[in-house]
PDB file of C-alpha atoms in Angstrom:
ATOM      1  CA  ASP A  14       9.946   0.630  12.101  1.00  0.00           C
ATOM      2  CA  ALA A  15       7.010   0.319  14.462  1.00  0.00           C
ATOM      3  CA  LYS A  16       5.191  -2.962  13.833  1.00  0.00           C
ATOM      4  CA  THR A  17       1.583  -4.056  13.952  1.00  0.00           C
ATOM      5  CA  THR A  18       0.008  -7.409  14.793  1.00  0.00           C
ATOM      6  CA  GLN A  19      -3.277  -8.545  13.236  1.00  0.00           C
ATOM      7  CA  PRO A  20      -5.146 -11.864  13.136  1.00  0.00           C
ATOM      8  CA  ASN A  21      -4.463 -13.779   9.938  1.00  0.00           C
ATOM      9  CA  SER A  22      -8.122 -14.204   9.058  1.00  0.00           C
ATOM     10  CA  MET A  23     -11.640 -13.404  10.214  1.00  0.00           C
ATOM     11  CA  GLU A  24     -15.132 -14.293   9.096  1.00  0.00           C
ATOM     12  CA  SER A  25     -18.308 -12.315   9.220  1.00  0.00           C
ATOM     13  CA  ASN A  26     -21.881 -12.750   8.110  1.00  0.00           C
ATOM     14  CA  GLU A  27     -23.305 -10.323   5.607  1.00  0.00           C
ATOM     15  CA  GLU A  28     -25.004  -7.246   7.113  1.00  0.00           C
ATOM     16  CA  GLU A  29     -23.429  -7.813  10.514  1.00  0.00           C
ATOM     17  CA  PRO A  30     -20.807  -5.525  12.095  1.00  0.00           C
ATOM     18  CA  VAL A  31     -17.164  -6.512  11.883  1.00  0.00           C
ATOM     19  CA  HIS A  32     -14.448  -5.514  14.340  1.00  0.00           C
ATOM     20  CA  LEU A  33     -10.920  -5.926  12.988  1.00  0.00           C
ATOM     21  CA  PRO A  34      -8.283  -5.583  15.727  1.00  0.00           C
ATOM     22  CA  CYS A  35      -4.708  -4.346  15.467  1.00  0.00           C
ATOM     23  CA  ASN A  36      -2.016  -4.233  18.137  1.00  0.00           C
ATOM     24  CA  HIS A  37       0.779  -1.688  17.871  1.00  0.00           C
ATOM     25  CA  SER A  38       2.447  -1.600  21.267  1.00  0.00           C
ATOM     26  CA  THR A  39       5.607   0.169  19.992  1.00  0.00           C
ATOM     27  CA  ILE A  40       3.743   3.078  18.417  1.00  0.00           C
ATOM     28  CA  SER A  41       5.423   6.457  18.812  1.00  0.00           C
ATOM     29  CA  GLY A  42       3.639   9.672  19.676  1.00  0.00           C
ATOM     30  CA  THR A  43       3.668  10.995  16.121  1.00  0.00           C
ATOM     31  CA  ASP A  44       2.680   7.795  14.270  1.00  0.00           C
ATOM     32  CA  TYR A  45      -0.620   7.922  12.435  1.00  0.00           C
ATOM     33  CA  ILE A  46      -2.668   4.706  12.351  1.00  0.00           C
ATOM     34  CA  HIS A  47      -3.768   3.885   8.809  1.00  0.00           C
ATOM     35  CA  TRP A  48      -6.070   1.170   7.540  1.00  0.00           C
ATOM     36  CA  TYR A  49      -6.058   0.018   3.958  1.00  0.00           C
ATOM     37  CA  ARG A  50      -7.760  -2.885   2.249  1.00  0.00           C
ATOM     38  CA  GLN A  51      -6.860  -4.814  -0.859  1.00  0.00           C
ATOM     39  CA  LEU A  52      -9.179  -6.726  -3.119  1.00  0.00           C
ATOM     40  CA  PRO A  53      -7.804  -9.430  -5.431  1.00  0.00           C
ATOM     41  CA  SER A  54      -5.779  -8.074  -8.358  1.00  0.00           C
ATOM     42  CA  GLN A  55      -6.088  -4.486  -7.150  1.00  0.00           C
ATOM     43  CA  GLY A  56      -3.835  -2.056  -5.336  1.00  0.00           C
ATOM     44  CA  PRO A  57      -4.466  -1.237  -1.678  1.00  0.00           C
ATOM     45  CA  GLU A  58      -7.353   1.147  -1.058  1.00  0.00           C
ATOM     46  CA  TYR A  59      -7.395   3.747   1.713  1.00  0.00           C
ATOM     47  CA  VAL A  60     -10.066   3.094   4.340  1.00  0.00           C
ATOM     48  CA  ILE A  61      -9.449   5.417   7.272  1.00  0.00           C
ATOM     49  CA  HIS A  62      -6.722   6.899   9.460  1.00  0.00           C
ATOM     50  CA  GLY A  63      -6.351   8.601  12.800  1.00  0.00           C
ATOM     51  CA  LEU A  64      -3.883   9.854  15.364  1.00  0.00           C
ATOM     52  CA  THR A  65      -5.478   9.879  18.811  1.00  0.00           C
ATOM     53  CA  SER A  66      -9.242  10.335  18.572  1.00  0.00           C
ATOM     54  CA  ASN A  67     -11.800   7.925  17.149  1.00  0.00           C
ATOM     55  CA  VAL A  68     -12.659   8.645  13.524  1.00  0.00           C
ATOM     56  CA  ASN A  69     -15.665   7.994  11.337  1.00  0.00           C
ATOM     57  CA  ASN A  70     -16.073   8.182   7.578  1.00  0.00           C
ATOM     58  CA  ARG A  71     -18.470   6.788   5.027  1.00  0.00           C
ATOM     59  CA  MET A  72     -16.578   3.494   4.826  1.00  0.00           C
ATOM     60  CA  ALA A  73     -15.804   2.655   8.438  1.00  0.00           C
ATOM     61  CA  SER A  74     -15.016   3.767  11.966  1.00  0.00           C
ATOM     62  CA  LEU A  75     -11.652   3.664  13.699  1.00  0.00           C
ATOM     63  CA  ALA A  76     -11.540   3.193  17.444  1.00  0.00           C
ATOM     64  CA  ILE A  77      -8.161   4.002  19.011  1.00  0.00           C
ATOM     65  CA  ALA A  78      -7.307   2.855  22.520  1.00  0.00           C
ATOM     66  CA  GLU A  79      -6.517   5.558  25.035  1.00  0.00           C
ATOM     67  CA  ASP A  80      -2.872   4.416  25.274  1.00  0.00           C
ATOM     68  CA  ARG A  81      -2.755   4.108  21.442  1.00  0.00           C
ATOM     69  CA  LYS A  82      -1.274   0.623  21.697  1.00  0.00           C
ATOM     70  CA  SER A  83      -4.186  -0.917  19.838  1.00  0.00           C
ATOM     71  CA  SER A  84      -6.940   0.072  17.452  1.00  0.00           C
ATOM     72  CA  THR A  85     -10.027  -1.480  15.903  1.00  0.00           C
ATOM     73  CA  LEU A  86     -11.457  -0.988  12.447  1.00  0.00           C
ATOM     74  CA  ILE A  87     -15.233  -1.240  12.515  1.00  0.00           C
ATOM     75  CA  LEU A  88     -17.305  -2.040   9.451  1.00  0.00           C
ATOM     76  CA  HIS A  89     -20.846  -1.336  10.568  1.00  0.00           C
ATOM     77  CA  ARG A  90     -22.629  -3.637   8.112  1.00  0.00           C
ATOM     78  CA  ALA A  91     -20.423  -6.022   6.190  1.00  0.00           C
ATOM     79  CA  THR A  92     -21.262  -6.634   2.552  1.00  0.00           C
ATOM     80  CA  LEU A  93     -19.838  -9.193   0.149  1.00  0.00           C
ATOM     81  CA  ARG A  94     -17.797  -6.371  -1.413  1.00  0.00           C
ATOM     82  CA  ASP A  95     -15.991  -5.893   1.900  1.00  0.00           C
ATOM     83  CA  ALA A  96     -14.251  -9.263   1.531  1.00  0.00           C
ATOM     84  CA  ALA A  97     -10.579  -8.289   1.255  1.00  0.00           C
ATOM     85  CA  VAL A  98      -7.232  -8.244   3.058  1.00  0.00           C
ATOM     86  CA  TYR A  99      -7.191  -5.435   5.616  1.00  0.00           C
ATOM     87  CA  TYR A 100      -3.891  -3.854   6.599  1.00  0.00           C
ATOM     88  CA  CYS A 101      -3.200  -1.822   9.723  1.00  0.00           C
ATOM     89  CA  ILE A 102      -0.151   0.415   9.208  1.00  0.00           C
ATOM     90  CA  LEU A 103       1.730   2.936  11.317  1.00  0.00           C
ATOM     91  CA  SER A 104       2.996   5.942   9.417  1.00  0.00           C
ATOM     92  CA  LEU A 105       5.033   8.949  10.406  1.00  0.00           C
ATOM     93  CA  VAL A 106       5.735  10.647   7.143  1.00  0.00           C
ATOM     94  CA  GLN A 107       6.886   8.462   4.342  1.00  0.00           C
ATOM     95  CA  ASN A 108       6.814   4.820   3.383  1.00  0.00           C
ATOM     96  CA  PHE A 109       4.383   2.344   4.821  1.00  0.00           C
ATOM     97  CA  VAL A 110       5.452  -0.936   6.392  1.00  0.00           C
ATOM     98  CA  PHE A 111       2.762  -3.483   5.547  1.00  0.00           C
ATOM     99  CA  GLY A 112       2.334  -6.710   7.496  1.00  0.00           C
ATOM    100  CA  PRO A 113       0.447  -9.720   6.109  1.00  0.00           C
ATOM    101  CA  GLY A 114      -2.891  -8.179   7.142  1.00  0.00           C
ATOM    102  CA  THR A 115      -6.203  -9.835   8.039  1.00  0.00           C
ATOM    103  CA  ARG A 116      -8.107 -11.696   5.347  1.00  0.00           C
ATOM    104  CA  LEU A 117     -11.803 -10.965   5.905  1.00  0.00           C
ATOM    105  CA  SER A 118     -14.329 -13.405   4.513  1.00  0.00           C
ATOM    106  CA  VAL A 119     -17.974 -12.314   4.352  1.00  0.00           C
ATOM    107  CA  LEU A 120     -20.545 -15.074   4.279  1.00  0.00           C
ATOM    108  CA  PRO A 121     -23.913 -14.532   2.566  1.00  0.00           C
TER     109      PRO A 121
ATOM    110  CA  ASP B  24     -10.098   8.980 -14.211  1.00  0.00           C
ATOM    111  CA  THR B  25      -7.955  11.052 -11.855  1.00  0.00           C
ATOM    112  CA  GLY B  26      -6.438   8.170  -9.888  1.00  0.00           C
ATOM    113  CA  VAL B  27      -2.940   6.699 -10.041  1.00  0.00           C
ATOM    114  CA  SER B  28      -2.324   5.049 -13.384  1.00  0.00           C
ATOM    115  CA  GLN B  29       0.195   2.268 -14.014  1.00  0.00           C
ATOM    116  CA  ASN B  30       1.272   0.789 -17.304  1.00  0.00           C
ATOM    117  CA  PRO B  31       1.475  -1.881 -18.443  1.00  0.00           C
ATOM    118  CA  ARG B  32      -0.892  -3.890 -16.248  1.00  0.00           C
ATOM    119  CA  HIS B  33       0.860  -7.118 -17.108  1.00  0.00           C
ATOM    120  CA  LYS B  34       4.347  -7.850 -18.396  1.00  0.00           C
ATOM    121  CA  ILE B  35       5.803 -11.214 -19.307  1.00  0.00           C
ATOM    122  CA  THR B  36       9.504 -11.314 -20.027  1.00  0.00           C
ATOM    123  CA  LYS B  37      12.335 -13.765 -20.319  1.00  0.00           C
ATOM    124  CA  ARG B  38      15.067 -13.953 -17.730  1.00  0.00           C
ATOM    125  CA  GLY B  39      17.870 -11.542 -18.520  1.00  0.00           C
ATOM    126  CA  GLN B  40      15.718  -9.004 -20.337  1.00  0.00           C
ATOM    127  CA  ASN B  41      15.198  -5.428 -19.174  1.00  0.00           C
ATOM    128  CA  VAL B  42      11.730  -4.119 -18.330  1.00  0.00           C
ATOM    129  CA  THR B  43      10.385  -0.653 -17.581  1.00  0.00           C
ATOM    130  CA  PHE B  44       7.157   0.276 -15.825  1.00  0.00           C
ATOM    131  CA  ARG B  45       5.471   3.656 -15.776  1.00  0.00           C
ATOM    132  CA  CYS B  46       3.438   5.348 -13.059  1.00  0.00           C
ATOM    133  CA  ASP B  47       1.353   8.498 -13.481  1.00  0.00           C
ATOM    134  CA  PRO B  48       0.438   9.872 -10.036  1.00  0.00           C
ATOM    135  CA  ILE B  49      -2.518  12.023  -9.106  1.00  0.00           C
ATOM    136  CA  SER B  50      -1.624  15.357 -10.686  1.00  0.00           C
ATOM    137  CA  GLU B  51      -1.309  17.545  -7.586  1.00  0.00           C
ATOM    138  CA  HIS B  52       0.595  14.962  -5.531  1.00  0.00           C
ATOM    139  CA  ASN B  53       4.271  15.712  -4.963  1.00  0.00           C
ATOM    140  CA  ARG B  54       5.135  12.381  -3.313  1.00  0.00           C
ATOM    141  CA  LEU B  55       5.458   9.116  -5.201  1.00  0.00           C
ATOM    142  CA  TYR B  56       6.218   5.628  -3.910  1.00  0.00           C
ATOM    143  CA  TRP B  57       7.063   2.272  -5.418  1.00  0.00           C
ATOM    144  CA  TYR B  58       6.258  -1.002  -3.650  1.00  0.00           C
ATOM    145  CA  ARG B  59       6.647  -4.655  -4.582  1.00  0.00           C
ATOM    146  CA  GLN B  60       4.184  -7.351  -3.587  1.00  0.00           C
ATOM    147  CA  THR B  61       4.623 -11.095  -3.858  1.00  0.00           C
ATOM    148  CA  LEU B  62       1.821 -13.628  -3.542  1.00  0.00           C
ATOM    149  CA  GLY B  63       0.318 -13.824  -0.071  1.00  0.00           C
ATOM    150  CA  GLN B  64       2.424 -10.982   1.329  1.00  0.00           C
ATOM    151  CA  GLY B  65       1.769  -7.337   2.016  1.00  0.00           C
ATOM    152  CA  PRO B  66       3.438  -4.737  -0.206  1.00  0.00           C
ATOM    153  CA  GLU B  67       7.107  -3.985   0.509  1.00  0.00           C
ATOM    154  CA  PHE B  68       8.490  -0.479   0.130  1.00  0.00           C
ATOM    155  CA  LEU B  69      11.074   0.051  -2.620  1.00  0.00           C
ATOM    156  CA  THR B  70      11.635   3.771  -3.047  1.00  0.00           C
ATOM    157  CA  TYR B  71      10.142   7.230  -2.498  1.00  0.00           C
ATOM    158  CA  PHE B  72      10.274  10.530  -4.391  1.00  0.00           C
ATOM    159  CA  GLN B  73       9.400  14.002  -3.281  1.00  0.00           C
ATOM    160  CA  ASN B  74       8.982  15.954  -6.466  1.00  0.00           C
ATOM    161  CA  GLU B  75      11.931  14.833  -8.640  1.00  0.00           C
ATOM    162  CA  ALA B  76      14.220  13.952  -5.718  1.00  0.00           C
ATOM    163  CA  GLN B  77      14.596  10.303  -4.769  1.00  0.00           C
ATOM    164  CA  LEU B  78      14.752  10.593  -0.984  1.00  0.00           C
ATOM    165  CA  GLU B  79      14.702   7.009   0.194  1.00  0.00           C
ATOM    166  CA  LYS B  80      15.611   3.609  -1.209  1.00  0.00           C
ATOM    167  CA  SER B  81      15.001   0.244   0.391  1.00  0.00           C
ATOM    168  CA  ARG B  82      17.704  -2.386   0.685  1.00  0.00           C
ATOM    169  CA  LEU B  83      15.388  -4.446  -1.553  1.00  0.00           C
ATOM    170  CA  LEU B  84      16.275  -2.115  -4.420  1.00  0.00           C
ATOM    171  CA  SER B  85      19.338  -3.856  -5.811  1.00  0.00           C
ATOM    172  CA  ASP B  86      21.708  -2.360  -8.379  1.00  0.00           C
ATOM    173  CA  ARG B  87      19.574  -3.867 -11.138  1.00  0.00           C
ATOM    174  CA  PHE B  88      16.674  -1.614 -10.161  1.00  0.00           C
ATOM    175  CA  SER B  89      16.508   2.075 -10.979  1.00  0.00           C
ATOM    176  CA  ALA B  90      13.703   4.561 -10.588  1.00  0.00           C
ATOM    177  CA  GLU B  91      13.336   8.054 -11.961  1.00  0.00           C
ATOM    178  CA  ARG B  92      10.849  10.850 -11.708  1.00  0.00           C
ATOM    179  CA  PRO B  93      11.866  13.509 -14.216  1.00  0.00           C
ATOM    180  CA  LYS B  94      10.340  16.932 -13.583  1.00  0.00           C
ATOM    181  CA  GLY B  95       8.452  15.571 -10.608  1.00  0.00           C
ATOM    182  CA  SER B  96       5.636  14.176 -12.701  1.00  0.00           C
ATOM    183  CA  PHE B  97       5.411  10.558 -13.880  1.00  0.00           C
ATOM    184  CA  SER B  98       7.884   7.953 -12.682  1.00  0.00           C
ATOM    185  CA  THR B  99       9.528   4.926 -14.248  1.00  0.00           C
ATOM    186  CA  LEU B 100      10.892   1.812 -12.589  1.00  0.00           C
ATOM    187  CA  GLU B 101      13.412  -0.164 -14.626  1.00  0.00           C
ATOM    188  CA  ILE B 102      14.664  -3.643 -13.843  1.00  0.00           C
ATOM    189  CA  GLN B 103      17.763  -4.743 -15.716  1.00  0.00           C
ATOM    190  CA  ARG B 104      18.735  -8.366 -16.351  1.00  0.00           C
ATOM    191  CA  THR B 105      15.524  -9.673 -14.827  1.00  0.00           C
ATOM    192  CA  GLU B 106      15.582 -12.789 -12.658  1.00  0.00           C
ATOM    193  CA  GLN B 107      12.762 -15.173 -11.822  1.00  0.00           C
ATOM    194  CA  GLY B 108      12.747 -13.793  -8.276  1.00  0.00           C
ATOM    195  CA  ASP B 109      11.696 -10.429  -9.677  1.00  0.00           C
ATOM    196  CA  SER B 110       8.274 -11.850 -10.526  1.00  0.00           C
ATOM    197  CA  ALA B 111       5.829  -9.836  -8.438  1.00  0.00           C
ATOM    198  CA  MET B 112       3.227  -7.088  -8.505  1.00  0.00           C
ATOM    199  CA  TYR B 113       4.841  -3.646  -8.657  1.00  0.00           C
ATOM    200  CA  LEU B 114       2.656  -0.983  -7.082  1.00  0.00           C
ATOM    201  CA  CYS B 115       2.902   2.765  -7.319  1.00  0.00           C
ATOM    202  CA  ALA B 116       1.290   5.207  -4.894  1.00  0.00           C
ATOM    203  CA  SER B 117       1.157   8.961  -4.548  1.00  0.00           C
ATOM    204  CA  SER B 118       0.324  11.378  -1.774  1.00  0.00           C
ATOM    205  CA  SER B 119       0.219  15.077  -1.098  1.00  0.00           C
ATOM    206  CA  ARG B 120       2.224  16.998   1.451  1.00  0.00           C
ATOM    207  CA  THR B 121      -0.731  17.428   3.779  1.00  0.00           C
ATOM    208  CA  GLY B 122      -3.478  15.155   5.002  1.00  0.00           C
ATOM    209  CA  GLY B 123      -1.789  12.570   7.179  1.00  0.00           C
ATOM    210  CA  ASN B 124       0.152  10.904   4.348  1.00  0.00           C
ATOM    211  CA  ILE B 125      -2.813   9.153   2.753  1.00  0.00           C
ATOM    212  CA  GLN B 126      -1.335   7.171  -0.118  1.00  0.00           C
ATOM    213  CA  TYR B 127      -3.410   6.407  -3.184  1.00  0.00           C
ATOM    214  CA  PHE B 128      -2.366   3.271  -5.007  1.00  0.00           C
ATOM    215  CA  GLY B 129      -2.535   2.277  -8.623  1.00  0.00           C
ATOM    216  CA  ALA B 130      -3.721  -1.142  -9.754  1.00  0.00           C
ATOM    217  CA  GLY B 131      -0.134  -2.305 -10.196  1.00  0.00           C
ATOM    218  CA  THR B 132       1.961  -3.953 -12.888  1.00  0.00           C
ATOM    219  CA  ARG B 133       2.213  -7.721 -12.635  1.00  0.00           C
ATOM    220  CA  LEU B 134       5.602  -8.957 -13.820  1.00  0.00           C
ATOM    221  CA  SER B 135       6.217 -12.565 -14.740  1.00  0.00           C
ATOM    222  CA  VAL B 136       9.791 -13.569 -15.503  1.00  0.00           C
ATOM    223  CA  LEU B 137      10.061 -16.869 -17.354  1.00  0.00           C
TER     224      LEU B 137
END
């Protein structure tokens, strides 16, 4: 399974942008890049996904490097509710392989 | 609520007992997944159904674990002769055939084996 590498933890101030990096140097041409987040005592929540081009939705933006070996999840204005563990996952078709993710703390 | 539903939310059992969890996926989703998550770790894949067919099973799914999805609707995960190491959050997710395999997760069933 293709693997991803993320920092263990990051901090941000409320209302500031947050850039969460992910390295996936062994990505294959057909792997989608997914981002999920998980709040305490809840299941993972879909944030965004992409294949080659940058993507935007109401929650976040996903910037994908030209060689696809890394990507960055961008939260444009962090709020206290964005404090969670963020997972970067490569997916072809079926099951996801989750790493430990990045624990994001948002400071008021 | 049209999301993925899991029951019960919490289960406490004694070692050696059998437990069964239920997952109701989003109604139009034909794919269903079970994951297990222990404290401080990301979820680990257990098994995957497409409609009623169980297409993939992880090596984590020992002989004491069995999952079913009769008629391609809800699914059950049974653990026989529970052990303390089975204590974890059991998560269910579902997805449709199209759309880049976006999986929608339930809130999970937390199992504590005493």
